[in-house]
Amino acid sequence: MSADKPGAAGNGPEHAGSVLQRKLSLVDMLDPVTFGDVVDSLGELYRVGIRVLDERGRTLADAKGSNGDFCGFVNAQGEGHARCTALVARLNEGPLAPTQGAQVMPGGSPLGGELLSQPCFTGLRYVVMPVLWEGDVLGRVVVGPFASEELAELPASLGEVPGLDLARARELTANVQRMPDTRVTKMLAHFAQVMAALLAAGQKSYLSGQLHLEAMLETQRELESQNAQLLRLNQRLKEADRMKSSFLSTVSHELRTPLASIIGYSEMLAEGLVGALNPEQMQFARTIIDKGNTLLKLISSILDMSQIEAGKVRLAFEWVDVQELVESAITSVMPQAQRKGLTLKAQMPPVVQARVVADREKLRQVVVNLLANAVKFTPTGGKVDVRLSELGNQLELGLAGYRIEVEDSGVGIPEDQRERIFQSFYQVDDSPTREYGGAGLGLAIVKSYVEGHGGQVAVTSELGRGSCFRVVLPKEPPQSSQGLAFIPPPVDMDTEPERF
Ligand code: ADP
């Protein structure tokens, strides 16, 4: 490491870039309590002051020595105080070089660099050891003041402090620890060893902690960015969906008007209102009416679905004779059933069915859609059964209600498709050459209308043998008390068609 790395001047998590690119500080690496204890016990053992400062001059640990009385006495004099303060500033922040009277001690420093011996104007002495770690100066250790072994007389500089009682000062020096240079260097070698061990352990745990934190922050940043991207995508999808609904609604509406005229005029032709038609003309007119009606149904389904998706469908609840409603639905699919040679039978409750609350038109459409599918997906000669239950408690709903079942002996639905057929535009056979017509909307409309009534729809099926659609409805939908209720649009993105 070197001092000119990016972010080298500081420490702490506010710095940009990885911790691996930063120069660490003593504060990062040393646990203040443990380190403080080590310094205190060493100071006590040698009876000498030890102060450890980081490279910004901040004190990390400070053990008092045996010089307190003497220094306090000298400091009590203004001049003594001023000189002491200047010297302490030099020791704490001055250059780690032999300037201002400091001298290099022979033998070098145990942590690298040089030991400096700094005399004090009182005759005492300090030793300064730089803290070098992986080539960087991270701080310094200041030992002292202590009395050197050779100190015999107090120096003349002390006598320059006005008002100082020299005799008393001399007395007090006796309390100050005397230390030969060998003892100081031995103590520092010992301290350097302990400090190196603490720094190595501290560096390791600080780096692993910080790297872990960085990894977590990075993961969080990635998640946040993915989240933002998903939100944007979601918004775009919603917008696309809204546009799709509005497009379908406009197109369907614009198609329906001319189509109604086509059917109307063809019917007038077929009824001979503009003159009798020959058999071939009559057949053509009937084909136009037939195909026109199929197209009209398709357009109506698209329009219904776009209204549902736009949340614009309202249910108008009223009292309905459900038996009559089912019979009317059967009547409307009977011609197709007969054309295919299907047996279409209804099983009604033995007792007269009580009336229920429902949106008559929507509920009729539910039954018609299920019946039309049963007829469509059942081959010639097959059968379709419609069953209406009596009113009674419905376990699924926990309410009084009834069931309508439409069972056919048709092609059946593969198991893995049984959920998806209720999604709009989903068809089991979606190949361009598919056998059955339709837009894949009938069941999506059924599901929305049934759920709008507070009911449920489900299917059981056996491939190649037939299907049974079961609708269970409450006698009075919970929301029916409002008279009118909006059907909430399908909200779940995963209920969206996969193959539209
Ligand atoms: P459509 O009938 O217009 O294709 P639906 O939403 O009514 O659309 O039905 C979706 C799909 O569910 C159909 O294409 C068909 O594959 C399957 N399906 C629905 N009813 C039956 C049924 N009675 N028997 C077999 N398959 C059915």
Coordinates of C-alpha atoms and ligand atoms in Angstrom, one line a residue:
M1 CA 0.0 0.0 0.0
S2 CA 1.1 3.6 -0.6
A3 CA -0.2 6.9 0.6
D4 CA -1.3 8.1 -2.9
K5 CA -4.0 5.5 -3.5
P6 CA -7.5 6.8 -4.1
G7 CA -9.2 7.7 -0.9
A8 CA -5.9 7.3 1.0
A9 CA -6.6 10.4 3.1
G10 CA -9.5 9.0 5.0
N11 CA -11.1 6.1 6.6
G12 CA -14.7 4.9 7.2
P13 CA -17.5 3.6 5.1
E14 CA -18.3 6.9 3.5
H15 CA -15.5 6.5 1.0
A16 CA -16.2 5.4 -2.5
G17 CA -14.5 2.3 -4.0
S18 CA -13.7 -1.0 -2.5
V19 CA -12.0 -1.3 0.9
L20 CA -9.2 -3.2 -1.0
Q21 CA -8.3 0.0 -2.8
R22 CA -8.1 2.1 0.4
K23 CA -5.4 2.7 2.8
L24 CA -6.6 1.5 6.2
S25 CA -6.2 3.6 9.3
L26 CA -5.3 2.6 12.9
V27 CA -8.9 3.4 13.8
D28 CA -10.1 0.8 11.3
M29 CA -7.8 -1.9 12.5
L30 CA -7.5 -1.6 16.3
D31 CA -10.2 -2.3 18.8
P32 CA -10.1 0.7 21.1
V33 CA -10.8 -1.2 24.3
T34 CA -8.4 -4.1 23.8
F35 CA -5.7 -1.7 22.5
G36 CA -6.3 0.8 25.4
D37 CA -5.8 -2.0 27.9
V38 CA -2.6 -3.2 26.3
V39 CA -1.2 0.4 26.3
D40 CA -2.3 1.0 29.9
S41 CA -0.7 -2.2 31.2
L42 CA 2.5 -1.4 29.4
G43 CA 2.6 2.1 30.8
E44 CA 2.0 0.8 34.3
L45 CA 4.7 -1.9 33.9
Y46 CA 7.4 0.6 32.8
R47 CA 5.9 3.6 34.8
V48 CA 6.2 5.8 31.7
G49 CA 3.6 7.7 29.6
I50 CA 2.7 6.1 26.2
R51 CA 0.5 7.8 23.7
V52 CA -0.6 6.3 20.4
L53 CA -1.8 8.7 17.7
D54 CA -3.1 8.0 14.2
E55 CA -1.7 9.9 11.2
R56 CA -4.2 12.7 11.7
G57 CA -3.0 13.3 15.2
R58 CA -6.0 11.7 16.9
T59 CA -5.2 9.9 20.1
L60 CA -6.1 6.2 20.2
A61 CA -4.6 5.3 23.5
D62 CA -3.0 7.3 26.3
A63 CA -1.3 5.8 29.4
K64 CA 0.0 8.2 32.1
G65 CA 3.5 7.8 33.4
S66 CA 5.3 8.8 36.5
N67 CA 6.0 12.4 35.4
G68 CA 2.6 13.9 36.4
D69 CA 3.7 15.8 39.5
F70 CA 6.8 17.2 37.9
C71 CA 5.2 18.3 34.7
G72 CA 2.2 19.7 36.5
F73 CA 4.5 21.8 38.6
V74 CA 6.4 23.2 35.5
N75 CA 3.1 23.7 33.6
A76 CA 1.7 25.8 36.4
Q77 CA 4.0 28.6 35.2
G78 CA 2.8 30.4 32.1
E79 CA 6.1 30.1 30.2
G80 CA 6.4 26.4 31.3
H81 CA 2.9 25.7 30.0
A82 CA 3.6 27.4 26.6
R83 CA 6.8 25.6 26.0
C84 CA 5.3 22.2 27.0
T85 CA 2.3 22.8 24.7
A86 CA 4.6 23.6 21.8
L87 CA 6.7 20.5 22.4
V88 CA 3.7 18.2 22.7
A89 CA 2.4 19.5 19.4
R90 CA 5.7 18.8 17.8
L91 CA 5.7 15.3 19.2
N92 CA 2.1 14.6 18.1
E93 CA 2.0 16.1 14.7
G94 CA 5.6 17.2 13.8
P95 CA 7.7 15.5 11.2
L96 CA 8.9 12.0 11.9
A97 CA 12.4 13.3 11.2
P98 CA 15.4 14.6 13.2
T99 CA 14.2 18.2 13.3
Q100 CA 13.8 20.7 16.2
G101 CA 16.4 19.0 18.3
A102 CA 15.2 15.4 17.7
Q103 CA 17.9 12.8 17.1
V104 CA 17.8 9.5 15.4
M105 CA 18.5 6.6 17.8
P106 CA 20.8 3.9 16.6
G107 CA 19.4 0.5 15.6
G108 CA 16.2 1.6 13.8
S109 CA 12.6 1.2 14.8
P110 CA 11.1 -2.3 15.4
L111 CA 8.1 -1.5 13.1
G112 CA 10.4 0.0 10.4
G113 CA 11.8 3.5 10.0
E114 CA 13.7 5.2 12.7
L115 CA 13.3 5.9 16.4
L116 CA 13.6 9.6 17.3
S117 CA 14.8 10.8 20.6
Q118 CA 13.3 14.2 21.5
P119 CA 14.7 16.2 24.4
C120 CA 12.3 18.3 26.5
F121 CA 13.3 21.8 27.9
T122 CA 12.8 20.3 31.4
G123 CA 15.8 17.9 30.8
L124 CA 13.4 14.9 30.4
R125 CA 13.1 13.0 27.2
Y126 CA 10.7 11.4 24.7
V127 CA 11.1 8.7 22.2
V128 CA 8.9 8.6 19.1
M129 CA 8.3 5.4 17.1
P130 CA 6.5 5.6 13.7
V131 CA 3.8 3.0 13.1
L132 CA 4.6 1.6 9.7
W133 CA 2.3 -0.9 8.2
E134 CA 2.6 -2.4 4.7
G135 CA 4.8 0.6 3.7
D136 CA 2.3 3.2 5.0
V137 CA 2.8 5.5 8.0
L138 CA -0.4 5.0 10.0
G139 CA 0.6 6.9 13.1
R140 CA 3.1 7.1 15.9
V141 CA 3.9 6.0 19.4
V142 CA 5.2 8.7 21.8
V143 CA 6.9 7.4 24.9
G144 CA 7.8 9.7 27.8
P145 CA 8.7 11.9 29.2
F146 CA 11.2 10.0 31.3
A147 CA 14.5 10.8 32.8
S148 CA 17.5 9.4 30.9
E149 CA 20.0 7.5 32.9
E150 CA 22.7 10.2 32.4
L151 CA 20.4 13.1 33.6
A152 CA 22.3 14.6 36.6
E153 CA 21.5 18.3 36.7
L154 CA 18.4 20.0 35.4
P155 CA 19.2 21.9 32.3
A156 CA 19.7 25.7 32.0
S157 CA 16.5 25.9 29.8
L158 CA 14.4 25.1 32.9
G159 CA 15.9 27.9 34.7
E160 CA 14.6 30.2 31.9
V161 CA 11.0 29.6 33.1
P162 CA 10.3 32.7 35.1
G163 CA 9.0 32.1 38.7
L164 CA 9.8 28.4 38.7
D165 CA 11.1 27.0 42.1
L166 CA 14.1 25.0 40.8
A167 CA 14.8 23.3 44.1
R168 CA 11.2 22.0 44.2
A169 CA 11.5 21.0 40.6
R170 CA 14.6 19.0 41.3
E171 CA 12.9 17.3 44.2
L172 CA 10.0 16.3 41.9
T173 CA 12.3 14.8 39.2
A174 CA 13.1 12.1 41.7
N175 CA 9.6 10.6 41.0
V176 CA 10.1 10.5 37.3
Q177 CA 11.0 7.1 35.9
R178 CA 14.7 6.8 34.9
M179 CA 15.2 4.7 31.8
P180 CA 18.4 3.8 30.0
D181 CA 18.1 3.7 26.2
T182 CA 18.3 0.0 26.2
R183 CA 15.3 -0.4 28.4
V184 CA 13.3 2.1 26.2
T185 CA 14.2 0.2 23.0
K186 CA 13.4 -3.1 24.6
M187 CA 10.0 -1.9 25.7
L188 CA 9.3 -0.5 22.2
A189 CA 10.3 -3.8 20.6
H190 CA 8.0 -5.6 22.9
F191 CA 5.2 -3.1 22.2
A192 CA 5.8 -3.3 18.5
Q193 CA 5.3 -7.0 18.5
V194 CA 2.0 -6.8 20.4
M195 CA 0.9 -4.0 18.1
A196 CA 1.8 -5.9 14.9
A197 CA -0.2 -8.9 16.1
L198 CA -3.2 -6.7 16.9
L199 CA -2.9 -4.9 13.6
A200 CA -2.7 -8.1 11.6
A201 CA -5.8 -9.5 13.3
G202 CA -7.7 -6.2 13.2
Q203 CA -6.9 -5.8 9.5
K204 CA -8.1 -9.3 8.7
S205 CA -11.4 -8.9 10.5
Y206 CA -11.9 -5.3 9.3
L207 CA -11.3 -6.4 5.7
S208 CA -13.5 -9.4 5.8
G209 CA -16.3 -7.4 7.5
Q210 CA -16.0 -4.7 5.0
L211 CA -15.9 -7.1 2.1
H212 CA -19.0 -8.8 3.3
L213 CA -20.7 -5.5 3.7
E214 CA -19.6 -4.4 0.2
A215 CA -20.9 -7.7 -1.2
M216 CA -24.2 -7.2 0.5
L217 CA -24.5 -3.6 -0.7
E218 CA -23.6 -4.7 -4.2
T219 CA -26.3 -7.4 -4.1
Q220 CA -28.7 -4.8 -2.8
R221 CA -27.8 -2.4 -5.5
E222 CA -28.3 -5.1 -8.1
L223 CA -31.6 -6.1 -6.6
E224 CA -32.7 -2.5 -6.5
S225 CA -31.8 -2.0 -10.2
Q226 CA -33.5 -5.2 -11.2
N227 CA -36.5 -4.1 -9.2
A228 CA -36.6 -0.7 -10.9
Q229 CA -36.3 -2.5 -14.3
L230 CA -39.1 -4.8 -13.4
L231 CA -41.3 -1.9 -12.4
R232 CA -40.6 -0.2 -15.7
L233 CA -41.4 -3.3 -17.6
N234 CA -44.5 -3.9 -15.6
Q235 CA -45.7 -0.4 -16.4
R236 CA -45.0 -0.9 -20.0
L237 CA -46.9 -4.1 -20.0
K238 CA -49.8 -2.5 -18.2
E239 CA -49.8 0.3 -20.8
A240 CA -49.6 -2.2 -23.7
D241 CA -52.5 -4.1 -22.1
R242 CA -54.6 -1.0 -21.7
M243 CA -53.9 -0.1 -25.3
K244 CA -54.8 -3.7 -26.4
S245 CA -58.1 -3.4 -24.6
S246 CA -58.9 0.0 -26.0
F247 CA -57.9 -1.1 -29.5
L248 CA -60.0 -4.2 -29.3
S249 CA -62.9 -2.3 -27.9
T250 CA -62.8 0.4 -30.7
V251 CA -62.3 -2.2 -33.5
S252 CA -65.1 -4.4 -32.3
H253 CA -67.4 -1.6 -32.0
E254 CA -66.6 -0.3 -35.5
L255 CA -67.1 -3.8 -36.9
R256 CA -70.4 -4.5 -35.2
T257 CA -72.3 -1.7 -36.7
P258 CA -71.8 -2.6 -40.4
L259 CA -72.1 -6.3 -39.6
A260 CA -75.5 -5.7 -38.1
S261 CA -76.5 -4.1 -41.4
I262 CA -75.1 -7.1 -43.4
I263 CA -77.1 -9.5 -41.3
G264 CA -80.2 -7.4 -41.4
Y265 CA -80.2 -6.9 -45.1
S266 CA -79.5 -10.6 -45.7
E267 CA -82.5 -11.5 -43.5
M268 CA -84.7 -9.2 -45.5
L269 CA -83.4 -10.9 -48.7
A270 CA -84.1 -14.3 -47.2
E271 CA -87.6 -13.3 -46.1
G272 CA -88.3 -12.2 -49.7
L273 CA -89.0 -8.6 -48.7
V274 CA -87.4 -7.5 -52.0
G275 CA -88.7 -10.3 -54.1
A276 CA -88.7 -14.1 -54.0
L277 CA -85.3 -15.8 -54.1
N278 CA -84.5 -18.9 -56.0
P279 CA -83.2 -21.9 -53.9
E280 CA -79.5 -21.2 -54.7
Q281 CA -79.9 -17.5 -53.9
M282 CA -81.8 -18.5 -50.7
Q283 CA -78.9 -20.8 -49.7
F284 CA -76.4 -18.0 -50.3
A285 CA -78.4 -15.6 -48.2
R286 CA -78.7 -18.1 -45.3
T287 CA -74.9 -18.7 -45.4
I288 CA -74.3 -14.9 -45.2
I289 CA -76.7 -14.8 -42.2
D290 CA -75.0 -17.8 -40.5
K291 CA -71.5 -16.6 -41.0
G292 CA -72.5 -13.1 -40.1
N293 CA -74.0 -14.3 -36.8
T294 CA -70.8 -16.3 -36.0
L295 CA -68.7 -13.2 -36.7
L296 CA -71.1 -11.1 -34.6
K297 CA -70.7 -13.5 -31.6
L298 CA -66.9 -13.4 -32.0
I299 CA -66.9 -9.6 -32.0
S300 CA -69.3 -9.4 -29.1
S301 CA -66.9 -11.7 -27.1
I302 CA -64.0 -9.5 -27.9
L303 CA -65.9 -6.4 -26.9
D304 CA -67.1 -8.1 -23.7
M305 CA -63.6 -9.1 -22.7
S306 CA -62.1 -5.7 -23.4
Q307 CA -64.8 -4.2 -21.2
I308 CA -64.0 -6.7 -18.5
E309 CA -60.3 -5.9 -18.7
A310 CA -61.0 -2.2 -18.6
G311 CA -63.1 -2.8 -15.4
K312 CA -66.1 -1.3 -17.1
V313 CA -68.5 -4.3 -16.7
R314 CA -71.4 -3.7 -14.3
L315 CA -73.7 -6.4 -13.1
A316 CA -77.3 -5.4 -12.7
F317 CA -78.8 -7.7 -10.0
E318 CA -82.4 -8.7 -10.0
W319 CA -84.5 -11.7 -9.0
V320 CA -84.2 -14.4 -11.7
D321 CA -85.9 -17.7 -12.3
V322 CA -82.7 -19.7 -12.9
Q323 CA -84.5 -22.8 -14.3
E324 CA -86.2 -20.6 -16.9
L325 CA -82.8 -19.0 -17.6
V326 CA -81.1 -22.4 -18.2
E327 CA -83.9 -23.6 -20.4
S328 CA -83.6 -20.4 -22.5
A329 CA -79.8 -21.0 -22.9
I330 CA -80.5 -24.6 -24.0
T331 CA -82.9 -23.3 -26.6
S332 CA -80.3 -21.0 -28.1
V333 CA -77.8 -23.8 -28.7
M334 CA -80.3 -26.5 -29.6
P335 CA -80.1 -25.8 -33.4
Q336 CA -76.3 -26.5 -33.4
A337 CA -76.7 -29.6 -31.2
Q338 CA -79.3 -31.0 -33.5
R339 CA -77.2 -30.2 -36.6
K340 CA -74.4 -32.3 -35.1
G341 CA -76.8 -35.1 -34.0
L342 CA -76.0 -34.6 -30.3
T343 CA -78.4 -35.6 -27.5
L344 CA -78.9 -32.5 -25.4
K345 CA -80.7 -33.2 -22.1
A346 CA -81.5 -31.1 -19.1
Q347 CA -81.9 -32.3 -15.6
M348 CA -83.8 -29.8 -13.4
P349 CA -84.6 -30.0 -9.7
P350 CA -87.7 -32.0 -8.9
V351 CA -89.2 -29.2 -6.9
V352 CA -89.9 -25.8 -8.4
Q353 CA -86.7 -23.9 -8.2
A354 CA -86.7 -20.8 -6.0
R355 CA -85.7 -17.6 -7.6
V356 CA -82.1 -16.3 -7.2
V357 CA -80.4 -13.0 -7.4
A358 CA -78.3 -12.5 -10.5
D359 CA -77.6 -10.4 -13.6
R360 CA -79.9 -12.2 -15.9
E361 CA -78.1 -11.5 -19.2
K362 CA -74.6 -12.3 -17.8
L363 CA -75.7 -15.5 -16.2
R364 CA -77.5 -16.6 -19.3
Q365 CA -74.3 -15.9 -21.3
V366 CA -72.3 -18.1 -18.8
V367 CA -74.6 -21.1 -19.5
V368 CA -74.7 -20.4 -23.2
N369 CA -70.9 -20.2 -23.4
L370 CA -70.5 -23.5 -21.6
L371 CA -73.2 -25.2 -23.7
A372 CA -71.7 -23.8 -26.9
N373 CA -68.3 -25.2 -26.0
A374 CA -69.8 -28.6 -25.0
V375 CA -71.6 -28.7 -28.4
K376 CA -68.5 -27.5 -30.3
F377 CA -66.1 -30.0 -28.7
T378 CA -68.3 -33.1 -28.8
P379 CA -68.2 -35.1 -32.0
T380 CA -71.4 -36.1 -33.9
G381 CA -73.5 -38.6 -32.0
G382 CA -72.3 -37.6 -28.6
K383 CA -74.3 -36.2 -25.7
V384 CA -74.4 -33.1 -23.6
D385 CA -76.1 -33.0 -20.2
V386 CA -77.1 -29.9 -18.3
R387 CA -77.9 -30.2 -14.6
L388 CA -79.3 -27.6 -12.3
S389 CA -79.2 -28.4 -8.6
E390 CA -81.7 -27.5 -5.9
L391 CA -80.9 -24.6 -3.6
G392 CA -78.8 -25.6 -0.7
N393 CA -75.7 -24.8 1.3
Q394 CA -72.6 -24.7 -1.0
L395 CA -69.5 -25.9 0.8
E396 CA -67.1 -24.0 -1.5
L397 CA -68.8 -20.7 -0.8
G398 CA -70.0 -21.2 2.7
L399 CA -73.4 -19.8 1.5
A400 CA -76.8 -21.0 0.3
G401 CA -76.6 -21.4 -3.5
Y402 CA -76.9 -23.7 -6.4
R403 CA -74.9 -25.5 -9.1
I404 CA -75.1 -25.6 -12.8
E405 CA -73.2 -28.5 -14.5
V406 CA -72.6 -28.9 -18.2
E407 CA -71.2 -32.3 -19.1
D408 CA -70.3 -33.6 -22.5
S409 CA -68.9 -36.7 -24.0
G410 CA -66.5 -34.7 -26.2
V411 CA -62.7 -34.5 -26.8
G412 CA -61.8 -33.7 -23.2
I413 CA -59.0 -31.4 -22.0
P414 CA -55.4 -32.4 -21.2
E415 CA -54.7 -32.1 -17.5
D416 CA -52.0 -29.5 -17.9
Q417 CA -54.3 -27.1 -19.8
R418 CA -57.3 -27.2 -17.4
E419 CA -56.2 -24.1 -15.5
R420 CA -55.1 -22.1 -18.6
I421 CA -58.3 -22.5 -20.6
F422 CA -59.8 -19.8 -18.4
Q423 CA -57.3 -17.3 -19.5
S424 CA -58.4 -15.0 -22.3
F425 CA -57.3 -16.0 -25.9
Y426 CA -56.1 -19.4 -24.7
Q427 CA -57.0 -22.4 -26.7
V428 CA -55.8 -25.9 -26.3
D429 CA -55.4 -26.2 -30.1
D430 CA -53.9 -22.9 -31.2
S431 CA -52.5 -24.2 -34.5
P432 CA -53.4 -22.3 -37.7
T433 CA -55.2 -25.4 -39.0
R434 CA -57.2 -25.8 -35.8
E435 CA -60.4 -27.7 -36.2
Y436 CA -62.7 -25.7 -34.0
G437 CA -63.6 -22.0 -34.4
G438 CA -63.6 -19.4 -31.6
A439 CA -61.3 -16.8 -30.1
G440 CA -60.5 -18.4 -26.8
L441 CA -62.6 -15.9 -24.9
G442 CA -65.7 -17.8 -23.9
L443 CA -64.3 -19.3 -20.7
A444 CA -62.5 -16.1 -19.6
I445 CA -65.9 -14.4 -19.8
V446 CA -67.6 -17.2 -17.9
K447 CA -65.0 -17.0 -15.1
S448 CA -65.2 -13.2 -14.8
Y449 CA -69.0 -13.2 -14.7
V450 CA -69.2 -16.1 -12.3
E451 CA -66.7 -14.6 -10.0
G452 CA -68.5 -11.2 -10.3
H453 CA -71.5 -13.1 -8.8
G454 CA -69.4 -14.3 -6.0
G455 CA -69.3 -17.8 -7.4
Q456 CA -66.7 -20.3 -8.7
V457 CA -66.2 -22.3 -11.9
A458 CA -64.2 -25.5 -12.2
V459 CA -63.6 -28.3 -14.7
T460 CA -63.0 -32.0 -14.6
S461 CA -62.2 -33.9 -17.7
E462 CA -60.9 -37.1 -19.2
L463 CA -59.1 -36.8 -22.4
G464 CA -61.0 -38.4 -25.3
R465 CA -64.1 -39.1 -23.0
G466 CA -65.5 -35.7 -22.1
S467 CA -65.5 -32.8 -19.8
C468 CA -67.7 -31.4 -17.0
F469 CA -67.8 -27.7 -16.2
R470 CA -69.3 -26.9 -12.8
V471 CA -70.5 -23.5 -11.8
V472 CA -71.4 -22.9 -8.2
L473 CA -73.2 -19.6 -7.3
P474 CA -74.7 -18.1 -4.2
K475 CA -78.4 -17.6 -4.0
E476 CA -77.7 -13.9 -3.3
P477 CA -74.3 -12.6 -4.3
P478 CA -72.7 -10.8 -1.4
Q479 CA -72.3 -7.7 -3.5
S480 CA -75.9 -7.8 -4.8
S481 CA -77.2 -5.5 -2.1
Q482 CA -75.7 -2.6 -4.0
G483 CA -78.0 -3.4 -6.9
L484 CA -75.1 -2.8 -9.4
A485 CA -71.6 -4.1 -9.0
F486 CA -68.5 -3.6 -11.1
I487 CA -66.5 -6.7 -12.0
P488 CA -62.9 -6.1 -11.0
P489 CA -60.6 -6.5 -14.0
P490 CA -58.2 -9.5 -13.9
V491 CA -55.2 -8.1 -12.1
D492 CA -52.7 -10.9 -11.9
M493 CA -50.0 -10.7 -14.6
D494 CA -49.6 -14.5 -14.6
T495 CA -53.2 -14.9 -15.6
E496 CA -52.3 -13.1 -18.8
P497 CA -52.5 -15.2 -22.0
E498 CA -49.2 -16.7 -23.0
R499 CA -50.0 -17.2 -26.6
F500 CA -51.8 -14.1 -27.6
Ligands
ADP1 P1 -63.1 -21.0 -27.6 O1 -64.1 -22.0 -27.4 O2 -63.6 -19.8 -28.3 O3 -61.8 -21.5 -28.2 P2 -63.1 -20.8 -24.8 O4 -62.5 -19.8 -23.8 O5 -64.6 -21.0 -24.6 O6 -62.7 -20.4 -26.2 O7 -62.4 -22.1 -24.5 C1 -61.0 -22.2 -24.5 C2 -60.5 -23.5 -24.8 O8 -60.9 -24.5 -23.9 C3 -61.1 -24.1 -26.1 O9 -60.4 -23.6 -27.3 C4 -60.9 -25.6 -25.9 O10 -59.6 -25.9 -26.2 C5 -61.1 -25.7 -24.4 N1 -62.5 -26.1 -24.1 C6 -63.5 -25.4 -23.6 N2 -64.6 -26.1 -23.4 C7 -64.3 -27.4 -23.8 C8 -65.1 -28.6 -23.8 N3 -66.3 -28.7 -23.4 N4 -64.4 -29.7 -24.2 C9 -63.1 -29.6 -24.6 N5 -62.4 -28.5 -24.6 C10 -63.0 -27.4 -24.2

